[in-house]
XYZ file of C-alpha atoms in Angstrom:
544
model
C -37.095 37.367 -64.385
C -40.224 35.454 -63.662
C -40.109 31.859 -64.867
C -43.207 29.919 -65.793
C -42.921 26.185 -65.470
C -44.454 24.432 -68.392
C -46.893 21.737 -67.441
C -47.359 18.431 -69.165
C -50.391 19.724 -71.034
C -48.380 22.418 -72.745
C -46.125 19.920 -74.508
C -49.159 17.812 -75.315
C -50.963 20.775 -76.774
C -48.223 21.319 -79.359
C -47.689 17.707 -80.277
C -51.300 16.735 -80.655
C -53.465 17.695 -83.608
C -52.661 21.043 -85.233
C -55.128 21.128 -88.125
C -58.586 22.054 -89.479
C -60.786 20.749 -92.248
C -63.131 22.867 -94.330
C -66.066 22.170 -96.463
C -68.707 22.511 -99.039
C -69.873 25.647 -100.758
C -73.475 26.492 -101.428
C -75.484 29.474 -102.549
C -78.299 30.700 -100.305
C -80.666 33.396 -101.403
C -81.091 36.345 -99.043
C -84.186 38.381 -99.695
C -85.114 38.327 -103.399
C -81.730 38.945 -105.012
C -78.500 38.816 -103.015
C -76.763 35.422 -102.848
C -74.642 34.483 -99.864
C -71.643 32.186 -100.237
C -71.598 29.644 -97.454
C -69.108 26.887 -96.728
C -69.389 23.919 -94.417
C -66.252 22.882 -92.557
C -65.652 19.951 -90.240
C -63.785 19.772 -86.963
C -62.807 16.957 -84.604
C -64.002 18.681 -81.427
C -66.882 20.791 -80.265
C -66.730 24.336 -78.912
C -68.177 23.648 -75.481
C -65.201 25.358 -73.858
C -66.305 28.731 -75.150
C -64.641 31.349 -77.332
C -62.208 33.204 -75.093
C -58.559 33.744 -76.086
C -57.641 32.732 -72.524
C -57.470 29.011 -73.143
C -55.724 26.372 -71.093
C -53.301 24.361 -73.255
C -55.256 21.128 -73.037
C -58.438 22.939 -74.028
C -56.707 24.572 -76.971
C -55.873 21.180 -78.399
C -57.550 18.437 -76.442
C -61.231 19.278 -76.526
C -61.920 21.592 -79.436
C -60.265 23.499 -82.231
C -60.794 27.173 -81.433
C -57.032 27.658 -81.646
C -57.012 26.782 -85.341
C -59.957 29.009 -86.227
C -58.933 31.930 -84.066
C -57.755 34.297 -86.878
C -61.346 34.406 -88.091
C -62.531 35.983 -84.853
C -59.674 37.661 -83.002
C -56.772 39.879 -83.965
C -53.541 40.845 -82.241
C -51.828 44.215 -82.036
C -49.081 43.064 -84.382
C -48.671 40.112 -86.747
C -45.738 37.911 -87.707
C -45.368 37.363 -91.448
C -42.394 35.968 -93.362
C -40.094 36.589 -90.425
C -41.192 40.205 -89.977
C -43.457 42.017 -87.530
C -46.228 43.886 -89.342
C -49.183 45.992 -88.164
C -52.254 44.269 -86.799
C -54.677 46.253 -84.668
C -51.789 48.621 -83.979
C -50.698 50.806 -86.858
C -47.265 51.294 -85.284
C -45.335 50.631 -82.089
C -42.244 51.724 -80.259
C -39.836 49.940 -77.928
C -38.469 52.182 -75.167
C -34.788 52.680 -74.440
C -35.181 50.510 -71.363
C -36.228 47.607 -73.647
C -39.083 46.966 -71.263
C -41.697 49.486 -72.427
C -43.789 48.786 -75.522
C -46.050 51.572 -76.760
C -48.744 50.754 -79.329
C -50.632 53.277 -81.459
C -53.969 51.682 -82.312
C -55.788 51.936 -85.584
C -58.912 54.053 -85.318
C -62.533 53.270 -86.148
C -62.236 49.550 -85.438
C -65.197 47.905 -83.760
C -65.775 44.525 -82.206
C -68.507 42.239 -83.464
C -70.732 43.407 -80.592
C -70.337 47.056 -81.617
C -67.836 48.161 -78.954
C -64.947 50.334 -80.138
C -61.299 49.293 -79.946
C -59.533 51.704 -77.584
C -56.488 51.743 -75.347
C -58.737 51.082 -72.344
C -59.961 47.884 -73.959
C -56.427 46.684 -74.657
C -55.516 47.470 -71.051
C -58.455 45.424 -69.771
C -57.379 42.462 -71.910
C -53.709 42.442 -70.957
C -54.182 43.109 -67.253
C -56.492 40.108 -66.907
C -54.421 37.464 -68.685
C -52.836 36.135 -65.505
C -56.073 36.293 -63.529
C -57.840 34.033 -66.015
C -55.017 31.685 -67.030
C -53.630 31.319 -63.500
C -51.042 28.493 -63.492
C -51.180 28.290 -67.277
C -50.061 31.880 -67.693
C -46.936 31.723 -69.852
C -47.889 28.499 -71.621
C -48.151 30.370 -74.912
C -45.276 32.794 -74.387
C -43.333 34.308 -71.520
C -44.344 37.940 -72.046
C -47.739 37.668 -70.378
C -45.978 36.687 -67.145
C -43.765 39.780 -67.278
C -46.448 42.472 -67.590
C -45.906 44.902 -64.739
C -47.897 47.991 -65.661
C -50.266 49.040 -68.430
C -50.805 52.739 -69.082
C -53.432 54.394 -71.244
C -51.545 57.261 -72.908
C -54.557 58.496 -74.836
C -57.673 56.991 -76.365
C -55.738 55.126 -79.047
C -52.314 54.707 -77.425
C -51.414 52.117 -74.809
C -48.097 51.427 -73.106
C -47.096 48.049 -71.680
C -44.236 47.980 -69.153
C -42.527 44.651 -68.480
C -40.749 43.751 -65.274
C -37.570 42.937 -67.203
C -36.337 42.973 -70.790
C -37.268 39.969 -72.915
C -35.908 39.461 -76.413
C -39.003 37.523 -77.515
C -41.604 40.055 -76.350
C -42.618 41.401 -79.769
C -43.022 37.840 -80.954
C -45.351 37.027 -78.053
C -47.563 40.009 -78.848
C -48.400 38.234 -82.131
C -49.813 35.142 -80.368
C -53.636 35.097 -80.482
C -53.615 32.942 -77.369
C -53.590 34.878 -75.050
C -52.843 38.204 -76.794
C -55.890 38.357 -79.062
C -58.016 41.365 -78.152
C -61.585 40.754 -76.953
C -64.431 43.181 -76.473
C -64.794 44.686 -72.979
C -68.088 42.816 -72.783
C -66.107 39.570 -72.587
C -65.196 40.508 -68.990
C -67.026 40.892 -65.721
C -66.334 43.951 -63.576
C -63.679 42.054 -61.612
C -61.804 40.998 -64.771
C -63.017 37.431 -64.843
C -64.624 36.132 -68.015
C -68.267 36.851 -68.681
C -70.734 34.074 -69.350
C -71.355 35.738 -72.722
C -67.986 34.603 -74.093
C -69.024 30.977 -73.729
C -71.578 31.312 -76.521
C -70.260 34.125 -78.681
C -67.037 35.389 -80.181
C -66.255 38.993 -79.259
C -63.440 40.018 -81.542
C -62.566 42.359 -84.394
C -61.932 39.636 -87.002
C -63.942 39.095 -90.203
C -66.319 36.519 -88.701
C -68.318 35.960 -85.537
C -70.329 33.327 -83.711
C -73.601 34.354 -82.172
C -74.898 31.137 -80.669
C -76.336 29.399 -83.717
C -76.030 25.639 -83.242
C -78.035 22.786 -84.716
C -77.145 19.455 -83.132
C -73.465 18.995 -83.992
C -73.198 21.938 -86.389
C -72.162 25.512 -85.537
C -72.917 28.460 -87.803
C -70.609 31.477 -88.113
C -71.455 34.670 -89.958
C -69.622 37.692 -91.252
C -68.817 40.364 -88.675
C -70.920 43.364 -89.812
C -68.371 45.758 -88.302
C -65.395 44.375 -90.234
C -64.384 46.273 -93.377
C -60.602 45.967 -93.692
C -60.425 43.089 -96.157
C -62.701 41.846 -98.912
C -63.800 38.278 -98.233
C -65.575 35.801 -100.504
C -67.187 33.673 -97.814
C -70.180 35.331 -96.184
C -70.885 32.607 -93.648
C -69.674 29.129 -92.756
C -70.698 26.106 -90.748
C -68.540 23.765 -88.700
C -69.822 20.236 -88.372
C -68.262 18.023 -85.717
C -66.784 14.899 -87.358
C -64.299 13.228 -84.993
C -63.186 10.435 -87.338
C -60.715 11.325 -90.084
C -61.873 8.570 -92.434
C -65.342 10.084 -92.236
C -63.879 13.494 -93.053
C -62.160 12.081 -96.135
C -65.370 10.372 -97.233
C -67.236 13.647 -96.790
C -64.667 15.386 -98.979
C -64.951 12.768 -101.713
C -68.754 13.009 -101.537
C -68.469 16.796 -101.895
C -70.107 17.292 -98.500
C -67.021 19.200 -97.422
C -64.783 21.094 -99.769
C -61.461 21.494 -98.001
C -59.297 19.552 -95.566
C -56.373 21.275 -93.884
C -53.589 19.583 -91.955
C -51.751 16.294 -91.621
C -53.827 15.141 -88.681
C -56.996 15.286 -90.725
C -55.556 13.881 -93.949
C -52.834 11.306 -94.513
C -50.055 11.928 -96.973
C -51.186 8.928 -99.031
C -54.683 10.396 -99.255
C -53.265 13.793 -100.194
C -51.181 12.348 -103.028
C -54.108 10.223 -104.208
C -56.484 13.189 -104.303
C -53.907 15.164 -106.271
C -54.468 12.754 -109.165
C -58.210 13.484 -109.188
C -59.069 16.531 -111.287
C -62.042 17.235 -109.031
C -59.644 18.307 -106.285
C -56.687 20.620 -105.956
C -54.036 20.682 -103.273
C -51.052 22.653 -102.112
C -48.474 22.816 -99.363
C -47.095 25.879 -97.631
C -43.647 27.281 -98.250
C -43.479 28.096 -94.559
C -42.134 25.429 -92.218
C -44.247 24.936 -89.095
C -42.383 22.487 -86.854
C -39.599 19.920 -86.748
C -40.226 16.251 -86.037
C -37.454 14.636 -84.058
C -36.448 11.674 -81.955
C -35.443 12.503 -78.397
C -32.769 10.375 -76.753
C -32.803 9.936 -72.988
C -29.204 10.723 -72.071
C -29.840 9.765 -68.435
C -29.997 6.086 -69.342
C -27.233 3.739 -70.491
C -25.936 3.361 -73.183
C -27.376 6.652 -74.398
C -25.236 8.614 -71.983
C -22.406 7.840 -74.441
C -22.264 10.522 -77.158
C -20.791 7.991 -79.604
C -23.935 5.876 -79.337
C -26.109 8.964 -79.839
C -24.126 10.032 -82.902
C -24.391 6.499 -84.288
C -28.181 6.748 -84.000
C -28.110 10.046 -85.909
C -26.077 8.518 -88.732
C -28.087 5.280 -88.814
C -31.506 6.792 -89.551
C -32.266 7.171 -93.258
C -34.455 10.285 -93.016
C -34.638 10.694 -96.795
C -36.207 7.268 -97.192
C -38.476 7.925 -94.227
C -39.749 11.173 -95.741
C -40.368 9.483 -99.082
C -42.015 6.280 -97.915
C -43.961 7.476 -94.869
C -44.278 11.241 -95.171
C -45.215 11.254 -98.839
C -42.267 13.407 -99.896
C -44.250 16.324 -98.467
C -42.396 17.123 -95.275
C -39.037 18.752 -95.869
C -35.474 17.802 -95.012
C -34.390 18.736 -91.492
C -30.598 18.984 -91.171
C -31.027 20.451 -87.678
C -33.617 20.864 -84.941
C -33.928 24.629 -85.458
C -34.837 25.699 -88.980
C -32.323 28.167 -90.398
C -35.160 30.487 -91.435
C -36.068 31.098 -87.793
C -34.666 34.200 -86.066
C -31.036 33.754 -84.923
C -30.919 30.193 -86.283
C -28.964 30.610 -89.514
C -25.944 28.823 -88.070
C -23.907 26.296 -90.043
C -23.051 22.992 -88.401
C -21.870 19.706 -89.849
C -24.658 17.359 -90.845
C -25.222 13.813 -89.609
C -25.957 12.611 -93.128
C -27.213 9.052 -93.384
C -24.320 6.605 -93.318
C -24.836 3.049 -92.108
C -21.103 2.426 -92.163
C -20.276 5.524 -90.089
C -22.829 4.401 -87.509
C -21.248 0.940 -87.352
C -17.748 2.399 -87.028
C -18.800 4.627 -84.123
C -20.346 1.703 -82.271
C -17.269 -0.471 -82.887
C -14.957 2.193 -81.492
C -17.241 2.590 -78.481
C -16.797 -1.115 -77.720
C -20.131 -2.393 -79.009
C -19.445 -5.565 -81.017
C -21.481 -8.483 -82.287
C -19.739 -11.281 -80.376
C -21.986 -14.218 -81.324
C -23.007 -13.320 -84.877
C -26.699 -12.825 -84.103
C -26.685 -9.299 -85.517
C -27.000 -7.638 -82.092
C -24.028 -5.844 -80.573
C -22.940 -6.400 -76.991
C -20.582 -4.748 -74.535
C -19.564 -6.090 -71.127
C -22.235 -8.770 -71.443
C -25.033 -6.277 -72.139
C -26.938 -6.174 -75.422
C -27.263 -2.906 -77.358
C -30.993 -2.716 -76.812
C -33.432 0.149 -77.288
C -37.161 0.826 -77.113
C -38.711 3.500 -79.344
C -41.944 4.960 -77.959
C -44.555 7.228 -79.461
C -48.077 8.493 -78.978
C -50.774 6.202 -80.340
C -52.990 9.012 -81.640
C -51.555 8.843 -85.164
C -50.755 5.737 -87.189
C -48.046 7.745 -88.948
C -46.050 7.983 -85.719
C -46.078 4.210 -85.380
C -44.877 3.916 -88.974
C -42.011 6.308 -88.226
C -41.093 4.219 -85.174
C -40.980 1.037 -87.237
C -38.853 2.675 -89.944
C -36.375 3.941 -87.360
C -36.349 0.519 -85.722
C -35.479 -1.088 -89.050
C -32.563 1.299 -89.576
C -31.185 0.749 -86.065
C -31.371 -3.026 -86.435
C -29.139 -2.770 -89.507
C -26.298 -1.337 -87.421
C -26.622 -3.828 -84.562
C -29.361 -2.629 -82.179
C -31.947 -4.898 -80.632
C -35.070 -2.789 -81.066
C -38.573 -2.765 -79.677
C -41.308 -0.233 -80.383
C -44.224 0.778 -78.197
C -47.074 3.248 -78.283
C -49.523 4.449 -75.686
C -52.405 6.838 -75.305
C -51.113 10.362 -75.705
C -51.487 11.474 -72.112
C -49.788 8.330 -70.794
C -47.033 8.676 -73.384
C -46.101 12.143 -72.218
C -46.530 11.181 -68.605
C -43.873 8.534 -69.155
C -41.610 11.101 -70.789
C -42.096 13.556 -67.946
C -41.043 10.810 -65.525
C -38.029 9.823 -67.635
C -39.520 6.425 -68.497
C -38.324 6.296 -72.097
C -35.184 5.598 -74.129
C -36.022 6.990 -77.566
C -39.266 8.854 -78.218
C -40.807 10.678 -81.167
C -41.445 14.346 -80.508
C -42.132 17.588 -82.314
C -41.068 21.152 -81.651
C -43.426 24.027 -80.943
C -44.592 26.004 -83.937
C -44.031 29.359 -85.523
C -43.982 32.000 -84.270
C -43.270 30.418 -80.846
C -40.038 28.883 -82.093
C -37.187 29.414 -81.523
C -37.955 31.287 -78.283
C -40.095 28.644 -76.596
C -37.985 25.713 -77.750
C -34.723 27.251 -76.569
C -36.293 27.954 -73.172
C -37.304 24.293 -72.959
C -33.640 23.234 -73.075
C -33.445 24.331 -69.445
C -32.402 21.662 -66.955
C -33.520 23.610 -63.875
C -36.392 24.086 -63.854
C -37.263 21.287 -66.270
C -39.922 22.564 -68.626
C -39.845 19.633 -71.038
C -38.113 16.450 -69.943
C -37.223 15.373 -73.464
C -35.752 18.645 -74.751
C -34.035 19.286 -71.396
C -31.615 16.535 -72.493
C -30.657 18.491 -75.613
C -27.606 20.212 -74.106
C -26.593 17.389 -71.829
C -22.845 18.130 -71.821
C -23.075 21.916 -71.687
C -22.520 22.754 -68.023
C -23.553 26.398 -68.293
C -26.572 25.903 -70.548
C -29.109 27.116 -67.964
C -27.063 30.218 -67.306
C -26.896 30.918 -71.038
C -30.637 30.466 -71.486
C -31.469 32.713 -68.550
C -29.086 35.414 -69.747
C -30.527 35.145 -73.244
C -34.006 36.117 -72.087
C -32.885 39.499 -70.800
C -30.411 40.335 -73.558
C -31.150 43.318 -75.783
C -28.120 43.422 -78.065
C -28.758 41.339 -81.193
C -25.087 40.447 -81.596
C -24.969 39.076 -78.058
C -28.163 37.134 -78.669
C -26.724 35.705 -81.876
C -23.545 34.647 -80.099
C -25.588 32.699 -77.551
C -27.573 31.035 -80.329
C -24.334 30.098 -82.067
C -23.217 28.362 -78.875
C -26.560 26.634 -78.312
C -26.983 25.419 -81.899
C -23.457 24.041 -82.009
C -24.084 22.421 -78.626
C -27.240 20.773 -79.947
C -25.284 19.300 -82.802
C -22.373 18.114 -80.680
C -24.559 16.449 -78.025
C -26.695 14.728 -80.689
C -29.524 14.092 -78.208
C -32.283 15.304 -80.536
C -32.358 13.607 -83.936
C -34.122 15.762 -86.561
C -36.434 13.777 -88.853
C -38.333 16.291 -90.989
C -39.902 19.732 -91.198
C -43.693 19.881 -91.256
C -45.537 22.243 -93.585
C -49.116 23.304 -94.138
C -51.119 20.973 -96.380
C -54.586 21.326 -97.869
C -56.850 19.681 -100.442
C -60.057 21.289 -101.656
C -62.938 20.800 -104.063
C -61.743 22.468 -107.268
C -65.300 22.837 -108.538
C -66.155 25.331 -105.814
C -62.881 26.737 -104.479
C -60.339 28.373 -106.762
C -57.583 28.912 -104.210
C -56.592 28.991 -100.575
C -53.765 31.169 -99.276
C -52.176 29.797 -96.124
C -52.305 31.916 -93.008
C -48.871 33.064 -91.827
C -49.261 30.297 -89.233
C -50.226 27.533 -91.714
C -51.950 25.436 -89.045
C -54.623 28.119 -88.695
C -57.579 28.076 -91.069
C -58.178 31.629 -92.269
C -61.557 31.567 -93.995
C -60.988 35.053 -95.382
C -58.170 33.570 -97.493
C -60.490 31.194 -99.341
C -61.404 32.193 -102.884
C -64.575 30.673 -104.294
C -65.976 30.403 -107.804
């Protein structure tokens, strides 16, 4: 099987901001009678990178927010909702007996925003040019795109995709809009490279489109005239670039924007405060997006001792942390992999908070406070640790300080540090950390992408590669997992991996993130979260 090595930017792209803010509603008169509902949203980054679904990881997160708006413009052949695969642009699909051939029957009479028709030839053009345009980043958003061997047009509305080997996560990857969203054939040059047109226009089948309208720092998006598969309230919307989150909050309070989505645009304190104001309404998603965790570097002493790692797990009061820092909004995380994810409903014992258990483990491991200063020592060495995090969010620093406080109670000497995001993950990639705050990928990429990242050779993610530190055959298991087709065999491997994660105690689960939004109740009646709650789906906004 082909293996795609994940670059530093890939991890960064899933730990950095995953959120969108939306805005104010107004009524504009068209002609003499018809009124058009228009909203103004705000975003941290501009769209200078263009509107292609072939985005490099750093561009998807580091320079603009197309990723989080993408459902408005582009659709995939199938969708992932509530743990199930449901029709998207394909009305049905079939997996061949070889478990390598996927045949999709497309819906008919679907047109792109530029008027081109969706056909099997168009799908073929999209899929066969993923690797050419993503190059070294091919596979960053799912392994399947690296396995495409042959694409066959069966008839006008039927396309067959043959992979080079079976992959148990293939259907899941077909739901990822990056890079599996389908673009118009006009998005490509004759040689399969991207056309200049895609830099200034969306070319998808979704409910909205961008056609180059920009006024200073504000982009205008309008309804796709060729879209008729869902009734939408919002006829057009604007996105104003507002990099500073305090300014976004002020704009919301001033009714200049009407909706903020995501923890990176709105603090939990602000969310809870706005909930008390009758002018605003808020909600959180039932769907879990990611898991926050603390990664322990098992290559460094004393963290190569499982007793010390287990003591850290017991010492951290995650319930208090969720209440005091995460606003009681993020959910309990008994394990790294949420039980609601495919293959992850596996019972393991929990490292429930117990200061005394942590102390007992350290005592038995030989770490004792010899001089009464509150810091344990062993063989003349202090039990010392540094907790590092990215400096892009104050919340991460607060989590570090809370964890530091808990570890001090059981006898650790603790320091905390933060650095610019790129430098932070550079240090992690080079193994220059002891404890570090991390976050998993997101649905629907988990559990497939996360489990792959447990690999020790090649190392895809230096922090999660420590997760199965004592499991000698972990790489062999992970590689065999990718090509398995029998669900019982797959489940057996997951049972082994999940129990191994618990026993090695190298990743300490902190909380489960969820979607979060607050909106102007005078203009918006409701917002239904997209099945990936980080994505802003404008068609799910209901206005008054």
